[in-house]
GROMACS .gro file of C-alpha atoms in nm:
model
  502
    1UNK     CA    1  -3.248   0.265   3.517
    2UNK     CA    2  -3.229   0.475   3.201
    3UNK     CA    3  -3.088   0.313   2.898
    4UNK     CA    4  -2.737   0.424   2.821
    5UNK     CA    5  -2.694   0.662   2.541
    6UNK     CA    6  -2.493   0.496   2.268
    7UNK     CA    7  -2.134   0.626   2.179
    8UNK     CA    8  -2.196   0.804   1.839
    9UNK     CA    9  -1.921   0.784   1.566
   10UNK     CA   10  -1.978   1.000   1.263
   11UNK     CA   11  -1.770   0.930   0.953
   12UNK     CA   12  -1.764   1.224   0.708
   13UNK     CA   13  -1.686   1.100   0.361
   14UNK     CA   14  -1.742   0.771   0.180
   15UNK     CA   15  -1.496   0.608  -0.064
   16UNK     CA   16  -1.297   0.299   0.029
   17UNK     CA   17  -1.148   0.450   0.350
   18UNK     CA   18  -1.491   0.569   0.493
   19UNK     CA   19  -1.657   0.248   0.408
   20UNK     CA   20  -1.370   0.033   0.536
   21UNK     CA   21  -1.400   0.205   0.873
   22UNK     CA   22  -1.779   0.164   0.886
   23UNK     CA   23  -1.766  -0.210   0.820
   24UNK     CA   24  -1.487  -0.278   1.065
   25UNK     CA   25  -1.649  -0.057   1.337
   26UNK     CA   26  -1.986  -0.227   1.273
   27UNK     CA   27  -1.832  -0.564   1.297
   28UNK     CA   28  -1.631  -0.501   1.601
   29UNK     CA   29  -1.906  -0.346   1.804
   30UNK     CA   30  -2.214  -0.507   1.688
   31UNK     CA   31  -2.382  -0.733   1.954
   32UNK     CA   32  -2.075  -0.735   2.177
   33UNK     CA   33  -2.123  -0.840   2.535
   34UNK     CA   34  -1.987  -0.595   2.804
   35UNK     CA   35  -1.921  -0.328   2.538
   36UNK     CA   36  -2.058   0.016   2.519
   37UNK     CA   37  -2.337   0.057   2.269
   38UNK     CA   38  -2.197   0.219   1.958
   39UNK     CA   39  -2.381   0.406   1.686
   40UNK     CA   40  -2.216   0.451   1.349
   41UNK     CA   41  -2.322   0.725   1.091
   42UNK     CA   42  -2.160   0.794   0.755
   43UNK     CA   43  -2.242   1.119   0.587
   44UNK     CA   44  -2.119   1.167   0.228
   45UNK     CA   45  -2.201   1.436  -0.044
   46UNK     CA   46  -2.360   1.327  -0.374
   47UNK     CA   47  -2.164   1.605  -0.535
   48UNK     CA   48  -1.825   1.443  -0.447
   49UNK     CA   49  -1.753   1.153  -0.681
   50UNK     CA   50  -1.521   0.848  -0.625
   51UNK     CA   51  -1.226   0.799  -0.857
   52UNK     CA   52  -1.264   0.444  -0.994
   53UNK     CA   53  -0.909   0.354  -1.098
   54UNK     CA   54  -0.741   0.018  -1.095
   55UNK     CA   55  -0.576  -0.023  -0.756
   56UNK     CA   56  -0.361  -0.289  -0.590
   57UNK     CA   57  -0.338  -0.406  -0.237
   58UNK     CA   58  -0.104  -0.589   0.015
   59UNK     CA   59  -0.211  -0.907   0.181
   60UNK     CA   60  -0.350  -0.710   0.461
   61UNK     CA   61  -0.675  -0.668   0.265
   62UNK     CA   62  -0.712  -1.051   0.268
   63UNK     CA   63  -0.740  -1.039   0.643
   64UNK     CA   64  -1.006  -0.747   0.616
   65UNK     CA   65  -1.239  -0.959   0.421
   66UNK     CA   66  -1.167  -1.272   0.644
   67UNK     CA   67  -1.238  -1.072   0.956
   68UNK     CA   68  -1.581  -0.951   0.800
   69UNK     CA   69  -1.647  -1.315   0.689
   70UNK     CA   70  -1.703  -1.200   0.324
   71UNK     CA   71  -1.584  -1.481   0.078
   72UNK     CA   72  -1.371  -1.395  -0.228
   73UNK     CA   73  -1.647  -1.547  -0.445
   74UNK     CA   74  -1.879  -1.264  -0.330
   75UNK     CA   75  -1.669  -0.951  -0.348
   76UNK     CA   76  -1.412  -1.020  -0.614
   77UNK     CA   77  -1.651  -1.054  -0.918
   78UNK     CA   78  -1.842  -0.735  -0.800
   79UNK     CA   79  -1.520  -0.539  -0.807
   80UNK     CA   80  -1.344  -0.680  -1.121
   81UNK     CA   81  -1.080  -0.822  -0.880
   82UNK     CA   82  -0.800  -1.044  -0.966
   83UNK     CA   83  -0.524  -1.194  -0.741
   84UNK     CA   84  -0.191  -1.025  -0.686
   85UNK     CA   85   0.120  -1.216  -0.577
   86UNK     CA   86   0.400  -0.976  -0.687
   87UNK     CA   87   0.498  -0.634  -0.804
   88UNK     CA   88   0.739  -0.645  -1.112
   89UNK     CA   89   0.968  -0.335  -1.142
   90UNK     CA   90   1.091  -0.255  -1.489
   91UNK     CA   91   1.372  -0.028  -1.600
   92UNK     CA   92   1.455   0.118  -1.270
   93UNK     CA   93   1.818   0.024  -1.264
   94UNK     CA   94   1.938  -0.013  -1.627
   95UNK     CA   95   2.310   0.031  -1.557
   96UNK     CA   96   2.310  -0.270  -1.341
   97UNK     CA   97   2.213  -0.484  -1.635
   98UNK     CA   98   1.898  -0.599  -1.462
   99UNK     CA   99   1.599  -0.529  -1.675
  100UNK     CA  100   1.331  -0.597  -1.412
  101UNK     CA  101   1.305  -0.751  -1.060
  102UNK     CA  102   1.037  -0.885  -0.847
  103UNK     CA  103   0.895  -0.799  -0.497
  104UNK     CA  104   0.680  -1.106  -0.425
  105UNK     CA  105   0.457  -1.123  -0.112
  106UNK     CA  106   0.621  -1.374   0.123
  107UNK     CA  107   0.439  -1.694   0.233
  108UNK     CA  108   0.485  -1.966   0.488
  109UNK     CA  109   0.660  -2.180   0.226
  110UNK     CA  110   0.930  -1.912   0.199
  111UNK     CA  111   1.038  -2.008   0.546
  112UNK     CA  112   1.255  -2.281   0.387
  113UNK     CA  113   1.415  -2.061   0.117
  114UNK     CA  114   1.436  -1.697   0.246
  115UNK     CA  115   1.747  -1.756   0.471
  116UNK     CA  116   1.933  -1.869   0.149
  117UNK     CA  117   1.814  -1.559  -0.022
  118UNK     CA  118   1.945  -1.326   0.264
  119UNK     CA  119   2.268  -1.529   0.280
  120UNK     CA  120   2.328  -1.491  -0.092
  121UNK     CA  121   2.261  -1.128  -0.075
  122UNK     CA  122   2.524  -1.082   0.198
  123UNK     CA  123   2.765  -1.307   0.007
  124UNK     CA  124   2.736  -1.111  -0.308
  125UNK     CA  125   2.793  -0.782  -0.106
  126UNK     CA  126   3.133  -0.939  -0.012
  127UNK     CA  127   3.218  -0.948  -0.380
  128UNK     CA  128   3.155  -1.326  -0.446
  129UNK     CA  129   2.952  -1.424  -0.742
  130UNK     CA  130   2.617  -1.572  -0.634
  131UNK     CA  131   2.254  -1.575  -0.739
  132UNK     CA  132   2.037  -1.303  -0.583
  133UNK     CA  133   1.717  -1.273  -0.798
  134UNK     CA  134   1.424  -1.261  -0.565
  135UNK     CA  135   1.169  -1.446  -0.776
  136UNK     CA  136   1.399  -1.755  -0.769
  137UNK     CA  137   1.378  -1.779  -0.391
  138UNK     CA  138   1.020  -1.688  -0.307
  139UNK     CA  139   0.723  -1.891  -0.403
  140UNK     CA  140   0.500  -1.612  -0.520
  141UNK     CA  141   0.765  -1.494  -0.753
  142UNK     CA  142   0.777  -1.845  -0.902
  143UNK     CA  143   0.403  -1.819  -0.951
  144UNK     CA  144   0.411  -1.487  -1.104
  145UNK     CA  145   0.658  -1.610  -1.365
  146UNK     CA  146   0.438  -1.904  -1.436
  147UNK     CA  147   0.114  -1.704  -1.453
  148UNK     CA  148  -0.050  -1.911  -1.168
  149UNK     CA  149  -0.280  -1.795  -0.907
  150UNK     CA  150  -0.234  -1.824  -0.519
  151UNK     CA  151  -0.526  -2.065  -0.445
  152UNK     CA  152  -0.424  -2.410  -0.315
  153UNK     CA  153  -0.591  -2.747  -0.297
  154UNK     CA  154  -0.729  -2.839   0.050
  155UNK     CA  155  -0.433  -3.070   0.133
  156UNK     CA  156  -0.162  -2.800   0.066
  157UNK     CA  157  -0.002  -2.776   0.428
  158UNK     CA  158   0.115  -2.414   0.400
  159UNK     CA  159  -0.059  -2.068   0.439
  160UNK     CA  160  -0.040  -1.848   0.136
  161UNK     CA  161  -0.034  -1.473   0.138
  162UNK     CA  162  -0.143  -1.257  -0.153
  163UNK     CA  163  -0.307  -0.929  -0.237
  164UNK     CA  164  -0.558  -0.816  -0.497
  165UNK     CA  165  -0.614  -0.585  -0.793
  166UNK     CA  166  -0.959  -0.417  -0.812
  167UNK     CA  167  -1.173  -0.135  -0.925
  168UNK     CA  168  -1.157   0.110  -0.640
  169UNK     CA  169  -1.488   0.279  -0.717
  170UNK     CA  170  -1.663  -0.059  -0.725
  171UNK     CA  171  -1.510  -0.170  -0.406
  172UNK     CA  172  -1.629   0.157  -0.229
  173UNK     CA  173  -1.993   0.075  -0.362
  174UNK     CA  174  -1.954  -0.279  -0.248
  175UNK     CA  175  -1.849  -0.187   0.098
  176UNK     CA  176  -2.116   0.075   0.121
  177UNK     CA  177  -2.386  -0.180   0.063
  178UNK     CA  178  -2.241  -0.419   0.312
  179UNK     CA  179  -2.206  -0.149   0.577
  180UNK     CA  180  -2.570  -0.029   0.539
  181UNK     CA  181  -2.690  -0.388   0.562
  182UNK     CA  182  -2.483  -0.420   0.890
  183UNK     CA  183  -2.673  -0.117   1.037
  184UNK     CA  184  -2.460   0.167   0.959
  185UNK     CA  185  -2.670   0.484   0.925
  186UNK     CA  186  -2.611   0.656   0.590
  187UNK     CA  187  -2.697   1.014   0.511
  188UNK     CA  188  -2.629   1.245   0.217
  189UNK     CA  189  -2.535   1.597   0.286
  190UNK     CA  190  -2.293   1.854   0.167
  191UNK     CA  191  -2.085   1.956   0.481
  192UNK     CA  192  -1.940   2.298   0.457
  193UNK     CA  193  -1.832   2.385   0.821
  194UNK     CA  194  -1.760   2.254   1.171
  195UNK     CA  195  -1.857   2.384   1.519
  196UNK     CA  196  -1.611   2.345   1.804
  197UNK     CA  197  -1.648   2.350   2.178
  198UNK     CA  198  -1.467   2.602   2.402
  199UNK     CA  199  -1.238   2.316   2.483
  200UNK     CA  200  -1.150   2.269   2.106
  201UNK     CA  201  -1.335   1.948   2.046
  202UNK     CA  202  -1.569   1.902   1.751
  203UNK     CA  203  -1.945   1.943   1.868
  204UNK     CA  204  -2.113   1.910   1.528
  205UNK     CA  205  -2.070   1.946   1.150
  206UNK     CA  206  -2.300   2.160   0.945
  207UNK     CA  207  -2.428   2.117   0.586
  208UNK     CA  208  -2.506   2.375   0.318
  209UNK     CA  209  -2.863   2.384   0.434
  210UNK     CA  210  -2.779   2.489   0.790
  211UNK     CA  211  -2.844   2.151   0.943
  212UNK     CA  212  -2.614   2.036   1.222
  213UNK     CA  213  -2.495   1.670   1.286
  214UNK     CA  214  -2.353   1.607   1.632
  215UNK     CA  215  -2.141   1.307   1.748
  216UNK     CA  216  -1.917   1.195   2.020
  217UNK     CA  217  -1.630   1.118   1.766
  218UNK     CA  218  -1.570   1.213   1.407
  219UNK     CA  219  -1.375   1.034   1.144
  220UNK     CA  220  -1.249   1.256   0.865
  221UNK     CA  221  -1.246   1.080   0.531
  222UNK     CA  222  -1.291   1.396   0.309
  223UNK     CA  223  -0.971   1.316   0.107
  224UNK     CA  224  -0.712   1.581   0.040
  225UNK     CA  225  -0.938   1.858   0.143
  226UNK     CA  226  -0.938   1.734   0.500
  227UNK     CA  227  -1.226   1.925   0.605
  228UNK     CA  228  -1.223   1.837   0.974
  229UNK     CA  229  -0.848   1.773   1.049
  230UNK     CA  230  -0.686   2.053   0.864
  231UNK     CA  231  -0.953   2.309   0.808
  232UNK     CA  232  -1.163   2.277   1.139
  233UNK     CA  233  -0.909   2.162   1.379
  234UNK     CA  234  -0.608   2.318   1.201
  235UNK     CA  235  -0.379   2.018   1.233
  236UNK     CA  236  -0.055   2.097   1.038
  237UNK     CA  237   0.041   1.881   0.727
  238UNK     CA  238   0.397   1.758   0.702
  239UNK     CA  239   0.494   1.731   0.330
  240UNK     CA  240   0.729   1.454   0.195
  241UNK     CA  241   0.807   1.676  -0.097
  242UNK     CA  242   1.168   1.706  -0.023
  243UNK     CA  243   1.239   1.329  -0.091
  244UNK     CA  244   0.930   1.209  -0.283
  245UNK     CA  245   0.910   1.447  -0.591
  246UNK     CA  246   0.595   1.308  -0.748
  247UNK     CA  247   0.271   1.511  -0.720
  248UNK     CA  248   0.055   1.414  -1.028
  249UNK     CA  249  -0.086   1.136  -1.214
  250UNK     CA  250  -0.244   1.083  -1.557
  251UNK     CA  251  -0.467   0.770  -1.589
  252UNK     CA  252  -0.657   0.572  -1.858
  253UNK     CA  253  -0.777   0.211  -1.892
  254UNK     CA  254  -0.673  -0.019  -2.167
  255UNK     CA  255  -0.817  -0.361  -2.298
  256UNK     CA  256  -0.716  -0.687  -2.123
  257UNK     CA  257  -0.480  -0.936  -2.273
  258UNK     CA  258  -0.613  -1.291  -2.331
  259UNK     CA  259  -0.426  -1.407  -2.018
  260UNK     CA  260  -0.465  -1.206  -1.704
  261UNK     CA  261  -0.142  -1.146  -1.511
  262UNK     CA  262  -0.109  -1.217  -1.144
  263UNK     CA  263   0.122  -0.924  -1.071
  264UNK     CA  264   0.134  -0.533  -1.089
  265UNK     CA  265   0.387  -0.384  -1.329
  266UNK     CA  266   0.577  -0.064  -1.235
  267UNK     CA  267   0.783   0.073  -1.528
  268UNK     CA  268   1.007   0.377  -1.487
  269UNK     CA  269   0.950   0.654  -1.725
  270UNK     CA  270   1.133   0.982  -1.801
  271UNK     CA  271   0.979   1.171  -1.498
  272UNK     CA  272   0.818   0.902  -1.275
  273UNK     CA  273   0.674   0.558  -1.334
  274UNK     CA  274   0.379   0.387  -1.482
  275UNK     CA  275   0.154   0.130  -1.315
  276UNK     CA  276  -0.016  -0.157  -1.507
  277UNK     CA  277  -0.289  -0.321  -1.290
  278UNK     CA  278  -0.488  -0.618  -1.440
  279UNK     CA  279  -0.853  -0.630  -1.363
  280UNK     CA  280  -1.096  -0.889  -1.494
  281UNK     CA  281  -1.242  -0.627  -1.738
  282UNK     CA  282  -0.945  -0.421  -1.824
  283UNK     CA  283  -0.607  -0.281  -1.735
  284UNK     CA  284  -0.582   0.015  -1.504
  285UNK     CA  285  -0.291   0.230  -1.616
  286UNK     CA  286  -0.146   0.549  -1.462
  287UNK     CA  287   0.161   0.756  -1.492
  288UNK     CA  288   0.280   0.895  -1.157
  289UNK     CA  289   0.499   1.191  -1.235
  290UNK     CA  290   0.650   1.522  -1.095
  291UNK     CA  291   0.511   1.850  -1.235
  292UNK     CA  292   0.851   2.020  -1.149
  293UNK     CA  293   1.009   1.818  -1.440
  294UNK     CA  294   0.727   1.753  -1.694
  295UNK     CA  295   0.403   1.919  -1.783
  296UNK     CA  296   0.067   1.767  -1.833
  297UNK     CA  297   0.078   1.756  -2.213
  298UNK     CA  298   0.423   1.591  -2.209
  299UNK     CA  299   0.320   1.347  -1.951
  300UNK     CA  300   0.008   1.246  -2.144
  301UNK     CA  301   0.206   1.196  -2.470
  302UNK     CA  302   0.468   0.978  -2.293
  303UNK     CA  303   0.197   0.782  -2.113
  304UNK     CA  304  -0.002   0.722  -2.433
  305UNK     CA  305   0.310   0.617  -2.613
  306UNK     CA  306   0.400   0.372  -2.334
  307UNK     CA  307   0.055   0.198  -2.336
  308UNK     CA  308   0.019   0.200  -2.701
  309UNK     CA  309  -0.256   0.453  -2.701
  310UNK     CA  310  -0.133   0.745  -2.893
  311UNK     CA  311  -0.416   0.719  -3.142
  312UNK     CA  312  -0.682   0.638  -2.902
  313UNK     CA  313  -0.971   0.880  -2.867
  314UNK     CA  314  -1.041   0.791  -2.505
  315UNK     CA  315  -0.964   1.089  -2.283
  316UNK     CA  316  -0.710   1.079  -1.996
  317UNK     CA  317  -0.779   1.191  -1.646
  318UNK     CA  318  -0.535   1.407  -1.449
  319UNK     CA  319  -0.502   1.368  -1.059
  320UNK     CA  320  -0.311   1.580  -0.811
  321UNK     CA  321  -0.145   1.429  -0.504
  322UNK     CA  322  -0.028   1.575  -0.177
  323UNK     CA  323   0.238   1.341  -0.050
  324UNK     CA  324   0.295   1.352   0.326
  325UNK     CA  325   0.103   1.311   0.651
  326UNK     CA  326  -0.069   1.501   0.922
  327UNK     CA  327   0.150   1.585   1.225
  328UNK     CA  328  -0.124   1.432   1.425
  329UNK     CA  329  -0.371   1.158   1.296
  330UNK     CA  330  -0.584   1.175   1.598
  331UNK     CA  331  -0.669   1.518   1.744
  332UNK     CA  332  -0.909   1.606   2.009
  333UNK     CA  333  -1.229   1.385   1.919
  334UNK     CA  334  -1.145   1.340   1.548
  335UNK     CA  335  -0.932   1.095   1.340
  336UNK     CA  336  -0.809   1.147   1.004
  337UNK     CA  337  -0.841   0.850   0.769
  338UNK     CA  338  -0.728   0.772   0.421
  339UNK     CA  339  -0.623   1.083   0.204
  340UNK     CA  340  -0.715   1.314   0.476
  341UNK     CA  341  -0.457   1.173   0.703
  342UNK     CA  342  -0.184   1.139   0.453
  343UNK     CA  343  -0.061   0.976   0.133
  344UNK     CA  344   0.248   0.798   0.007
  345UNK     CA  345   0.254   0.758  -0.345
  346UNK     CA  346   0.117   0.423  -0.479
  347UNK     CA  347   0.452   0.260  -0.573
  348UNK     CA  348   0.418  -0.039  -0.326
  349UNK     CA  349   0.034  -0.019  -0.293
  350UNK     CA  350   0.042   0.068   0.070
  351UNK     CA  351  -0.264   0.311   0.076
  352UNK     CA  352  -0.525   0.076   0.197
  353UNK     CA  353  -0.276  -0.110   0.423
  354UNK     CA  354  -0.216   0.212   0.607
  355UNK     CA  355  -0.588   0.278   0.621
  356UNK     CA  356  -0.673  -0.067   0.754
  357UNK     CA  357  -0.395  -0.079   1.033
  358UNK     CA  358  -0.499   0.285   1.121
  359UNK     CA  359  -0.857   0.170   1.178
  360UNK     CA  360  -0.772  -0.142   1.369
  361UNK     CA  361  -0.520   0.047   1.602
  362UNK     CA  362  -0.774   0.318   1.663
  363UNK     CA  363  -1.058   0.088   1.746
  364UNK     CA  364  -0.842  -0.104   1.993
  365UNK     CA  365  -0.701   0.202   2.176
  366UNK     CA  366  -1.047   0.378   2.182
  367UNK     CA  367  -1.171   0.063   2.367
  368UNK     CA  368  -0.862   0.048   2.594
  369UNK     CA  369  -0.923   0.422   2.692
  370UNK     CA  370  -1.299   0.353   2.762
  371UNK     CA  371  -1.397   0.541   2.452
  372UNK     CA  372  -1.187   0.849   2.536
  373UNK     CA  373  -0.895   1.021   2.370
  374UNK     CA  374  -0.665   0.904   2.638
  375UNK     CA  375  -0.451   0.697   2.402
  376UNK     CA  376  -0.438   0.953   2.124
  377UNK     CA  377  -0.058   1.024   2.188
  378UNK     CA  378   0.037   0.651   2.157
  379UNK     CA  379  -0.172   0.635   1.838
  380UNK     CA  380  -0.013   0.921   1.677
  381UNK     CA  381   0.341   0.798   1.747
  382UNK     CA  382   0.273   0.460   1.614
  383UNK     CA  383   0.090   0.572   1.298
  384UNK     CA  384   0.327   0.844   1.223
  385UNK     CA  385   0.620   0.609   1.248
  386UNK     CA  386   0.446   0.368   1.009
  387UNK     CA  387   0.414   0.646   0.749
  388UNK     CA  388   0.777   0.750   0.796
  389UNK     CA  389   0.900   0.405   0.747
  390UNK     CA  390   0.687   0.312   0.448
  391UNK     CA  391   0.801   0.657   0.306
  392UNK     CA  392   1.173   0.554   0.356
  393UNK     CA  393   1.118   0.230   0.155
  394UNK     CA  394   0.948   0.417  -0.131
  395UNK     CA  395   1.243   0.682  -0.123
  396UNK     CA  396   1.492   0.405  -0.161
  397UNK     CA  397   1.347   0.312  -0.503
  398UNK     CA  398   1.432   0.669  -0.630
  399UNK     CA  399   1.760   0.718  -0.435
  400UNK     CA  400   1.916   0.394  -0.574
  401UNK     CA  401   1.814   0.426  -0.940
  402UNK     CA  402   2.077   0.409  -1.204
  403UNK     CA  403   1.896   0.595  -1.491
  404UNK     CA  404   2.058   0.872  -1.664
  405UNK     CA  405   1.799   0.975  -1.923
  406UNK     CA  406   1.663   1.277  -1.745
  407UNK     CA  407   1.722   1.539  -1.492
  408UNK     CA  408   1.454   1.392  -1.282
  409UNK     CA  409   1.626   1.060  -1.215
  410UNK     CA  410   1.957   1.244  -1.162
  411UNK     CA  411   1.792   1.475  -0.907
  412UNK     CA  412   1.648   1.171  -0.720
  413UNK     CA  413   1.980   0.989  -0.717
  414UNK     CA  414   2.146   1.312  -0.583
  415UNK     CA  415   1.894   1.381  -0.320
  416UNK     CA  416   2.044   1.336   0.020
  417UNK     CA  417   1.743   1.428   0.233
  418UNK     CA  418   1.724   1.081   0.383
  419UNK     CA  419   1.593   0.975   0.731
  420UNK     CA  420   1.838   0.839   0.978
  421UNK     CA  421   1.655   0.512   0.965
  422UNK     CA  422   1.706   0.480   0.586
  423UNK     CA  423   2.075   0.586   0.616
  424UNK     CA  424   2.135   0.322   0.874
  425UNK     CA  425   1.979   0.052   0.665
  426UNK     CA  426   2.179   0.161   0.348
  427UNK     CA  427   2.495   0.178   0.567
  428UNK     CA  428   2.443  -0.174   0.695
  429UNK     CA  429   2.396  -0.294   0.333
  430UNK     CA  430   2.709  -0.121   0.196
  431UNK     CA  431   2.922  -0.215   0.501
  432UNK     CA  432   2.824  -0.577   0.438
  433UNK     CA  433   2.636  -0.611   0.770
  434UNK     CA  434   2.344  -0.840   0.870
  435UNK     CA  435   2.045  -0.656   0.737
  436UNK     CA  436   1.802  -0.880   0.949
  437UNK     CA  437   1.981  -0.760   1.270
  438UNK     CA  438   1.954  -0.395   1.149
  439UNK     CA  439   1.580  -0.448   1.079
  440UNK     CA  440   1.535  -0.593   1.421
  441UNK     CA  441   1.731  -0.320   1.593
  442UNK     CA  442   1.513  -0.054   1.448
  443UNK     CA  443   1.195  -0.274   1.508
  444UNK     CA  444   1.084  -0.246   1.147
  445UNK     CA  445   0.946  -0.581   1.086
  446UNK     CA  446   0.583  -0.441   1.093
  447UNK     CA  447   0.663  -0.217   0.801
  448UNK     CA  448   0.908  -0.391   0.533
  449UNK     CA  449   1.121  -0.676   0.662
  450UNK     CA  450   1.468  -0.792   0.554
  451UNK     CA  451   1.335  -1.000   0.276
  452UNK     CA  452   1.163  -0.687   0.127
  453UNK     CA  453   1.472  -0.480   0.159
  454UNK     CA  454   1.685  -0.759   0.007
  455UNK     CA  455   1.433  -0.773  -0.286
  456UNK     CA  456   1.489  -0.399  -0.347
  457UNK     CA  457   1.859  -0.378  -0.310
  458UNK     CA  458   1.956  -0.695  -0.478
  459UNK     CA  459   1.679  -0.621  -0.747
  460UNK     CA  460   1.868  -0.303  -0.828
  461UNK     CA  461   2.190  -0.469  -0.836
  462UNK     CA  462   2.329  -0.261  -0.552
  463UNK     CA  463   2.654  -0.448  -0.517
  464UNK     CA  464   3.026  -0.375  -0.523
  465UNK     CA  465   3.223  -0.506  -0.813
  466UNK     CA  466   3.310  -0.871  -0.810
  467UNK     CA  467   3.627  -0.971  -0.647
  468UNK     CA  468   3.899  -1.081  -0.891
  469UNK     CA  469   3.953  -1.414  -0.738
  470UNK     CA  470   3.636  -1.621  -0.716
  471UNK     CA  471   3.602  -1.954  -0.524
  472UNK     CA  472   3.438  -2.258  -0.666
  473UNK     CA  473   3.055  -2.267  -0.730
  474UNK     CA  474   2.976  -2.432  -0.403
  475UNK     CA  475   2.634  -2.289  -0.373
  476UNK     CA  476   2.497  -2.413  -0.696
  477UNK     CA  477   2.380  -2.745  -0.558
  478UNK     CA  478   2.196  -2.555  -0.285
  479UNK     CA  479   2.030  -2.326  -0.542
  480UNK     CA  480   1.929  -2.622  -0.753
  481UNK     CA  481   1.758  -2.781  -0.458
  482UNK     CA  482   1.578  -2.464  -0.381
  483UNK     CA  483   1.453  -2.428  -0.737
  484UNK     CA  484   1.349  -2.795  -0.736
  485UNK     CA  485   1.152  -2.732  -0.408
  486UNK     CA  486   0.974  -2.417  -0.535
  487UNK     CA  487   0.900  -2.578  -0.864
  488UNK     CA  488   0.749  -2.888  -0.671
  489UNK     CA  489   0.522  -2.656  -0.477
  490UNK     CA  490   0.420  -2.467  -0.776
  491UNK     CA  491   0.270  -2.792  -0.921
  492UNK     CA  492  -0.006  -2.744  -0.657
  493UNK     CA  493  -0.126  -2.422  -0.828
  494UNK     CA  494  -0.337  -2.377  -1.129
  495UNK     CA  495  -0.339  -2.086  -1.379
  496UNK     CA  496  -0.478  -1.750  -1.279
  497UNK     CA  497  -0.785  -1.761  -1.481
  498UNK     CA  498  -0.882  -2.098  -1.341
  499UNK     CA  499  -0.852  -1.941  -0.990
  500UNK     CA  500  -1.087  -1.645  -1.094
  501UNK     CA  501  -1.346  -1.888  -1.231
  502UNK     CA  502  -1.387  -2.064  -0.897
   0.00000   0.00000   0.00000
């Protein structure tokens, strides 16, 4: 009996998205019993560089490396990586009197305290004076304030969740080396066109020398150019421009402080916001802004002033962003991945999270459909929904701002192009409803849960005026017990630098 021809997946484009896919595919389909043999090829152009900016992740990336059995001690030093337990938002809601607030990653420990956080948020919406600061109820918020990393002693009985900061260029190179070692075929070629069958599927991609590369399935990781999905297959792109105004960024590194923070900073500026991401070697800084409200020269000056680099001779780099998503992420025998499938600005560091869950769902449904496109409609529905709901959470940051220093912030606050899902969440909040029930009703737990929404809405001080007659301070005892509990937990953790030296 003739040997069965392997199912050939060709990934076009390297970078973090392409090499993440290559590694997950190789790990999933290597030496699997009762599975179709799978061949994986990645083609990238030596003429297309990778932008090595400081980037942050969600805890999903922790699972990625655990699934590949790659220890932190191996990949983190290679990528200048640090631990991330929190995002701190500064100057987004100055009229509330709140200078900054935290959105910590939730952990198993928070099972004991998050209900009090949710109850206090609802109590405050009823006009009663109570404590609602997120980082006083969630362990990672406490650790961020204390400058402690998330690693625990062996006898700590709870599961910790955390993300990372890393150099995206170095991470792409690390994953490339791992994938090639795992048997992924790597080729260099500058692809210029694609050939389709009479039925519409991709048959081959062709380089600038006329050589054709055929496969059974193609993964488009060509970035915003979307060579296969948009140009070859003509899949339409749905822009989010109407409710996410930012389309540009200016980036430049700066020197690291003596103490490495364990959180990302996101500071609102006149026409957008600035990230500050701590790596072991430097800070990664970037100003995300809207070119409709500020030009490049104005943005660079404001950015340099903000990071204290007005007199620096180091050059800034400018990036353009296309915020939105494909109307179909899986079309015929091709999958869009990374920037080629869509992009939501980096405010909550969801880019790699969306890439990873897209890869995992695709691989599962491809297997379920016996390596056919049978489940493409289900995939498209689920991934499009994820993009939409992540978009909503980001939009809320802008819609609810209380800044009045520029037309940009007023335009965001006056923007009423909101989804029904977001309108329902905000209505529940303002009507003093149970936000947990609304999240469950919409089945949104896989996106941002009630705790995340409470961090945002309470962090902005989105509350009615206090009632004139206040009851006694009956909740102070409970709050004191919560703070004592979290402080006791924090004693199990060491400073961030000690974590990085391990």
